[in-house]
CSV table of C-alpha atoms in Angstrom, one decimal:
chain,number,residue,atom,x,y,z
A,1,MET,CA,32.3,28.1,-5.8
A,2,ARG,CA,29.7,29.6,-8.1
A,3,VAL,CA,28.9,26.2,-9.6
A,4,TYR,CA,27.7,24.9,-6.2
A,5,ALA,CA,25.9,28.0,-5.4
A,6,SER,CA,24.0,27.8,-8.7
A,7,LEU,CA,23.0,24.2,-7.7
A,8,GLY,CA,21.6,25.3,-4.4
A,9,VAL,CA,24.6,24.7,-2.2
A,10,GLN,CA,25.1,27.8,-0.1
A,11,THR,CA,27.9,28.9,2.2
A,12,PRO,CA,26.9,28.5,5.0
A,13,PHE,CA,24.6,25.5,3.9
A,14,ASP,CA,21.0,25.9,4.8
A,15,PRO,CA,21.5,28.6,7.5
A,16,THR,CA,17.8,28.5,8.6
A,17,CYS,CA,17.6,24.7,8.6
A,18,SER,CA,14.7,24.6,6.0
A,19,LEU,CA,15.5,21.0,5.1
A,20,VAL,CA,14.8,19.6,8.6
A,21,THR,CA,11.9,21.9,9.7
A,22,SER,CA,8.2,22.4,8.9
A,23,HIS,CA,5.8,25.3,9.0
A,24,VAL,CA,3.3,23.1,10.6
A,25,PHE,CA,5.0,20.4,12.7
A,26,SER,CA,7.6,20.6,15.4
A,27,PRO,CA,11.1,19.1,14.5
A,28,GLY,CA,10.3,16.0,16.6
A,29,THR,CA,7.0,15.4,14.9
A,30,LEU,CA,8.5,15.9,11.5
A,31,ALA,CA,11.2,13.5,12.4
A,32,ALA,CA,8.6,10.9,13.5
A,33,ILE,CA,6.6,11.3,10.3
A,34,ARG,CA,9.6,11.1,8.0
A,35,THR,CA,10.8,8.0,9.9
A,36,ALA,CA,7.4,6.4,9.6
A,37,LEU,CA,7.4,7.0,5.8
A,38,ALA,CA,11.0,5.7,5.6
A,39,VAL,CA,10.0,2.5,7.4
A,40,TYR,CA,7.0,1.9,5.3
A,41,SER,CA,8.7,2.5,2.0
A,42,LEU,CA,11.6,0.2,3.0
A,43,THR,CA,9.2,-2.5,4.2
A,44,ALA,CA,7.3,-2.2,0.8
A,45,LEU,CA,10.5,-2.7,-1.1
A,46,ILE,CA,11.6,-5.7,1.0
A,47,VAL,CA,8.2,-7.3,0.6
A,48,ASN,CA,8.2,-6.7,-3.2
A,49,ILE,CA,11.7,-8.0,-3.6
A,50,VAL,CA,11.0,-11.1,-1.5
A,51,LEU,CA,7.8,-12.0,-3.2
A,52,GLN,CA,9.2,-11.4,-6.7
A,53,SER,CA,12.2,-13.5,-5.8
A,54,VAL,CA,10.4,-16.5,-4.2
A,55,GLU,CA,6.9,-16.6,-5.6
A,56,LEU,CA,6.6,-14.6,-8.7
A,57,ASP,CA,10.1,-15.3,-10.1
A,58,THR,CA,10.3,-11.8,-11.7
A,59,ILE,CA,13.2,-10.4,-9.6
A,60,ASP,CA,15.4,-10.4,-12.7
A,61,SER,CA,13.4,-7.4,-14.1
A,62,PHE,CA,12.7,-5.6,-10.8
A,63,PHE,CA,15.4,-3.0,-11.2
A,64,SER,CA,14.5,-2.4,-14.9
A,65,TYR,CA,11.2,-0.5,-14.0
A,66,PHE,CA,11.3,3.2,-13.4
A,67,THR,CA,8.6,2.8,-10.9
A,68,ASN,CA,10.9,0.7,-8.6
A,69,LEU,CA,13.9,2.8,-9.3
A,70,SER,CA,12.1,6.0,-8.3
A,71,TYR,CA,10.6,4.3,-5.3
A,72,ILE,CA,14.0,3.2,-4.2
A,73,GLY,CA,15.1,6.9,-4.6
A,74,LEU,CA,12.0,8.0,-2.5
A,75,CYS,CA,12.8,5.5,0.2
A,76,SER,CA,16.5,6.6,0.2
A,77,TYR,CA,15.4,10.2,0.6
A,78,MET,CA,13.0,9.4,3.5
A,79,TRP,CA,15.8,7.7,5.4
A,80,ALA,CA,18.3,10.4,4.7
A,81,ALA,CA,15.9,13.1,5.7
A,82,SER,CA,14.7,11.3,8.8
A,83,VAL,CA,18.2,10.8,10.1
A,84,GLN,CA,19.1,14.5,9.5
A,85,THR,CA,15.7,15.6,11.1
A,86,ILE,CA,16.2,13.4,14.2
A,87,ALA,CA,19.6,14.9,14.7
A,88,TYR,CA,18.3,18.5,14.3
A,89,ALA,CA,15.4,17.7,16.7
A,90,ARG,CA,17.7,16.3,19.4
A,91,HIS,CA,20.1,19.2,19.0
A,92,SER,CA,17.3,21.8,19.2
A,93,ARG,CA,15.8,20.2,22.2
A,94,ARG,CA,19.2,20.0,23.9
A,95,PHE,CA,19.8,23.8,23.4
A,96,HIS,CA,16.1,25.0,23.4
A,97,THR,CA,16.7,27.2,26.5
A,98,GLN,CA,19.6,29.1,24.8
A,99,SER,CA,18.1,31.9,22.7
A,100,SER,CA,21.4,32.4,20.9
A,101,ALA,CA,22.1,28.8,20.2
A,102,ARG,CA,22.9,27.8,16.6
A,103,TYR,CA,20.7,24.9,15.8
A,104,GLU,CA,22.5,22.4,13.5
A,105,TYR,CA,22.3,19.0,11.7
A,106,PRO,CA,25.0,16.8,10.3
A,107,LEU,CA,24.5,17.6,6.6
A,108,GLN,CA,25.5,21.2,7.1
A,109,LYS,CA,29.1,20.0,7.8
A,110,TRP,CA,29.3,17.5,5.1
A,111,PRO,CA,31.2,17.9,1.8
A,112,ARG,CA,29.4,20.2,-0.6
A,113,PHE,CA,29.1,17.4,-3.2
A,114,LEU,CA,27.0,15.4,-0.7
A,115,GLN,CA,24.9,18.5,0.1
A,116,PHE,CA,24.2,18.9,-3.6
A,117,LEU,CA,23.2,15.2,-4.0
A,118,HIS,CA,20.7,15.7,-1.0
A,119,LEU,CA,19.1,18.7,-2.7
A,120,LEU,CA,19.0,16.9,-6.1
A,121,LEU,CA,17.5,13.9,-4.4
A,122,TRP,CA,14.7,16.1,-3.0
A,123,SER,CA,14.1,17.4,-6.5
A,124,THR,CA,13.7,13.9,-7.9
A,125,VAL,CA,11.4,12.7,-5.1
A,126,THR,CA,9.1,15.7,-5.6
A,127,THR,CA,9.0,15.2,-9.4
A,128,PHE,CA,9.3,11.6,-10.5
A,129,PRO,CA,6.6,10.2,-8.2
A,130,PHE,CA,4.0,12.4,-9.8
A,131,ILE,CA,5.1,11.3,-13.2
A,132,VAL,CA,5.0,7.6,-12.3
A,133,THR,CA,1.4,8.1,-10.9
A,134,VAL,CA,0.1,9.9,-13.9
A,135,VAL,CA,1.7,7.6,-16.5
A,136,TYR,CA,0.6,4.5,-14.8
A,137,TRP,CA,-3.1,5.4,-14.1
A,138,VAL,CA,-3.4,7.1,-17.6
A,139,LEU,CA,-1.5,4.6,-19.8
A,140,LEU,CA,-0.7,1.4,-18.0
A,141,ALA,CA,-3.4,0.5,-15.5
A,142,SER,CA,-5.6,-2.5,-16.5
A,143,SER,CA,-8.0,-5.1,-15.2
A,144,SER,CA,-5.1,-6.8,-13.4
A,145,THR,CA,-4.2,-3.7,-11.3
A,146,PHE,CA,-6.5,-4.9,-8.5
A,147,GLN,CA,-6.7,-8.6,-9.5
A,148,THR,CA,-5.1,-9.9,-6.3
A,149,ARG,CA,-4.6,-8.6,-2.8
A,150,TYR,CA,-0.9,-8.3,-3.4
A,151,SER,CA,-1.3,-6.4,-6.7
A,152,SER,CA,-3.8,-4.0,-5.1
A,153,TRP,CA,-1.6,-3.2,-2.3
A,154,ASN,CA,1.6,-2.9,-4.4
A,155,ASN,CA,-0.1,-0.7,-7.0
A,156,ILE,CA,-1.5,1.6,-4.4
A,157,THR,CA,1.8,1.8,-2.7
A,158,VAL,CA,4.1,2.5,-5.6
A,159,HIS,CA,1.6,4.2,-7.9
A,160,ALA,CA,-0.5,6.4,-5.5
A,161,MET,CA,1.1,6.6,-2.1
A,162,ASN,CA,4.4,7.5,-3.7
A,163,SER,CA,2.8,10.8,-4.8
A,164,GLY,CA,1.3,11.2,-1.3
A,165,PHE,CA,4.8,11.0,0.2
A,166,ALA,CA,6.1,13.5,-2.3
A,167,LEU,CA,3.1,15.9,-1.7
A,168,PHE,CA,3.9,15.8,2.1
A,169,GLU,CA,7.4,17.0,1.4
A,170,VAL,CA,6.0,19.8,-0.8
A,171,LEU,CA,3.3,21.1,1.4
A,172,PHE,CA,4.4,20.3,5.0
A,173,THR,CA,8.3,20.9,5.1
A,174,ARG,CA,10.2,24.0,4.5
A,175,ALA,CA,12.4,22.6,1.8
A,176,GLY,CA,12.5,24.2,-1.6
A,177,PRO,CA,12.0,25.7,-4.0
A,178,MET,CA,15.1,24.2,-5.6
A,179,PRO,CA,17.1,26.1,-8.3
A,180,TRP,CA,16.1,25.6,-11.9
A,181,THR,CA,19.6,24.2,-12.6
A,182,HIS,CA,18.3,20.9,-11.3
A,183,VAL,CA,16.0,20.5,-14.2
A,184,PRO,CA,18.8,19.3,-16.7
A,185,PHE,CA,19.8,16.7,-14.2
A,186,LEU,CA,16.2,15.5,-14.1
A,187,ILE,CA,16.1,15.2,-17.8
A,188,VAL,CA,19.5,13.4,-17.9
A,189,LEU,CA,18.2,10.8,-15.3
A,190,LEU,CA,15.0,10.2,-17.4
A,191,GLY,CA,17.1,9.9,-20.5
A,192,GLY,CA,19.4,7.4,-18.7
A,193,TYR,CA,16.4,5.3,-17.8
A,194,VAL,CA,15.3,5.1,-21.5
A,195,GLY,CA,18.7,3.6,-22.0
A,196,VAL,CA,18.1,1.1,-19.2
A,197,ALA,CA,14.7,0.2,-20.8
A,198,TYR,CA,16.3,-0.7,-24.2
A,199,ILE,CA,19.2,-2.6,-22.5
A,200,THR,CA,16.6,-4.6,-20.7
A,201,HIS,CA,14.9,-5.4,-24.0
A,202,ALA,CA,18.2,-6.3,-25.6
A,203,THR,CA,19.2,-8.6,-22.6
A,204,GLN,CA,15.9,-10.0,-21.5
A,205,GLY,CA,13.7,-9.7,-24.5
A,206,PHE,CA,10.8,-7.4,-23.3
A,207,TYR,CA,9.9,-3.8,-23.0
A,208,THR,CA,9.3,-2.6,-19.4
A,209,TYR,CA,6.7,-0.2,-20.7
A,210,SER,CA,4.5,-0.8,-23.8
A,211,PHE,CA,4.8,2.8,-24.9
A,212,LEU,CA,8.6,2.3,-25.4
A,213,ASP,CA,8.0,-0.4,-28.1
A,214,PRO,CA,9.0,1.3,-31.4
A,215,LYS,CA,7.2,-1.4,-33.5
A,216,LYS,CA,3.9,-0.7,-31.7
A,217,GLN,CA,4.2,3.1,-31.2
A,218,GLY,CA,6.0,4.1,-34.4
A,219,ALA,CA,6.3,7.9,-34.6
A,220,MET,CA,4.3,8.2,-31.2
A,221,LEU,CA,7.4,6.8,-29.3
A,222,ALA,CA,9.2,10.1,-29.7
A,223,ALA,CA,6.1,11.9,-28.7
A,224,TYR,CA,5.9,9.8,-25.5
A,225,ILE,CA,9.5,10.3,-24.6
A,226,VAL,CA,9.5,14.0,-25.2
A,227,GLY,CA,6.1,14.3,-23.5
A,228,ILE,CA,7.4,12.7,-20.3
A,229,ALA,CA,10.5,14.9,-20.3
A,230,ALA,CA,8.3,17.9,-20.8
A,231,GLY,CA,6.0,16.6,-18.0
A,232,ALA,CA,9.1,16.5,-15.7
A,233,VAL,CA,9.7,20.2,-16.4
A,234,VAL,CA,6.0,21.0,-15.8
A,235,VAL,CA,5.9,19.1,-12.5
A,236,PHE,CA,9.2,20.7,-11.3
A,237,SER,CA,7.7,24.1,-12.2
A,238,ILE,CA,4.5,23.4,-10.3
A,239,VAL,CA,6.3,22.2,-7.3
A,240,TRP,CA,8.6,25.3,-7.5
A,241,CYS,CA,5.6,27.6,-7.5
A,242,ILE,CA,3.8,25.7,-4.7
A,243,THR,CA,6.9,25.8,-2.4
A,244,TRP,CA,7.5,29.5,-3.2
A,245,VAL,CA,3.9,30.5,-2.4
A,246,ARG,CA,4.1,28.3,0.7
A,247,ASN,CA,7.2,30.0,2.0
A,248,ARG,CA,5.7,33.5,1.3
A,249,ILE,CA,2.6,32.6,3.3
A,250,TRP,CA,4.5,31.4,6.2
A,251,ARG,CA,7.3,33.9,5.9
A,252,ARG,CA,6.7,35.9,9.1
A,253,SER,CA,6.4,32.9,11.4
A,254,GLU,CA,9.4,31.4,9.7
A,255,LEU,CA,11.6,34.3,10.5
A,256,GLU,CA,10.5,34.3,14.1
A,257,LYS,CA,11.2,30.6,14.5
A,258,TYR,CA,14.3,29.8,12.4
A,259,GLY,CA,16.3,32.9,11.6
A,260,PRO,CA,18.3,34.8,11.0
A,261,ARG,CA,21.0,33.4,13.3
A,262,ASP,CA,24.7,34.3,13.4
A,263,GLY,CA,24.4,36.8,10.5
A,264,ALA,CA,22.5,34.3,8.3
A,265,SER,CA,20.2,35.8,5.7
A,266,ASP,CA,16.5,36.0,6.4
A,267,GLU,CA,15.6,34.7,3.0
A,268,VAL,CA,14.3,31.2,2.4
A,269,PRO,CA,17.6,29.4,1.7
A,270,MET,CA,16.7,27.7,-1.7
A,271,ARG,CA,15.0,30.8,-2.9
A,272,GLU,CA,18.1,32.8,-2.1
A,273,THR,CA,20.2,30.4,-4.2
A,274,TYR,CA,17.9,30.8,-7.1
A,275,HIS,CA,18.7,34.5,-7.2
A,276,GLY,CA,22.5,33.7,-7.3
A,277,LYS,CA,23.5,34.3,-3.7
A,278,ALA,CA,25.9,32.0,-2.0
């Protein structure tokens, strides 16, 4: 289907296994790093949920914050990516002596809709964390940011390390660049969150972020909303350019290591999709 091809889902899907390999690290090392990031992010979420439930009594609003929702997405991606990378590493180790072996991982055989969701999730976790970091430290950080040991750790984790995790995916994996058709989905997700924020105000009586308060911001409210949406496009574009340049730099070693196999194209998979090939 051309629709899936335009969204980055090839046939065959990811023939050179770019989603589970790295220009720098072996599959086993990449799997270990992704697993470590997945474990840390899940631990951070559990600690936050427990503390906000037991001590701070703020759990009712936990899922109303874009920071927390985007961090859940980041955690979900790290777990999904680590499982796929572990499977690929085990498969490649098992057949490493067979030069003609086709290295595989489970996602390649899953339904195309799930393949698309995995690609879109990658786009979100390499876009939203940077927006969260910039918006927090520019607009929202205050004297209470490092007031306690918990607040210091939490703010560093969800407002700084989140971008570090995203940057790792951009620089040290072979994933991307994703097709530009993902941009509308990112805008829709951001727009959906604005709805969540105002539902929270209607049901719980507060704005999750002060810049969303129309009484305080007035005409600036529209500027903030449009600015963040534009920021998402800018961040996606920067990530696209970085991953494209990264792939061009490592192109020769990439072809030697990962492809082509079984008639697969020697192009970088996501870039191939961008040019309309399936």
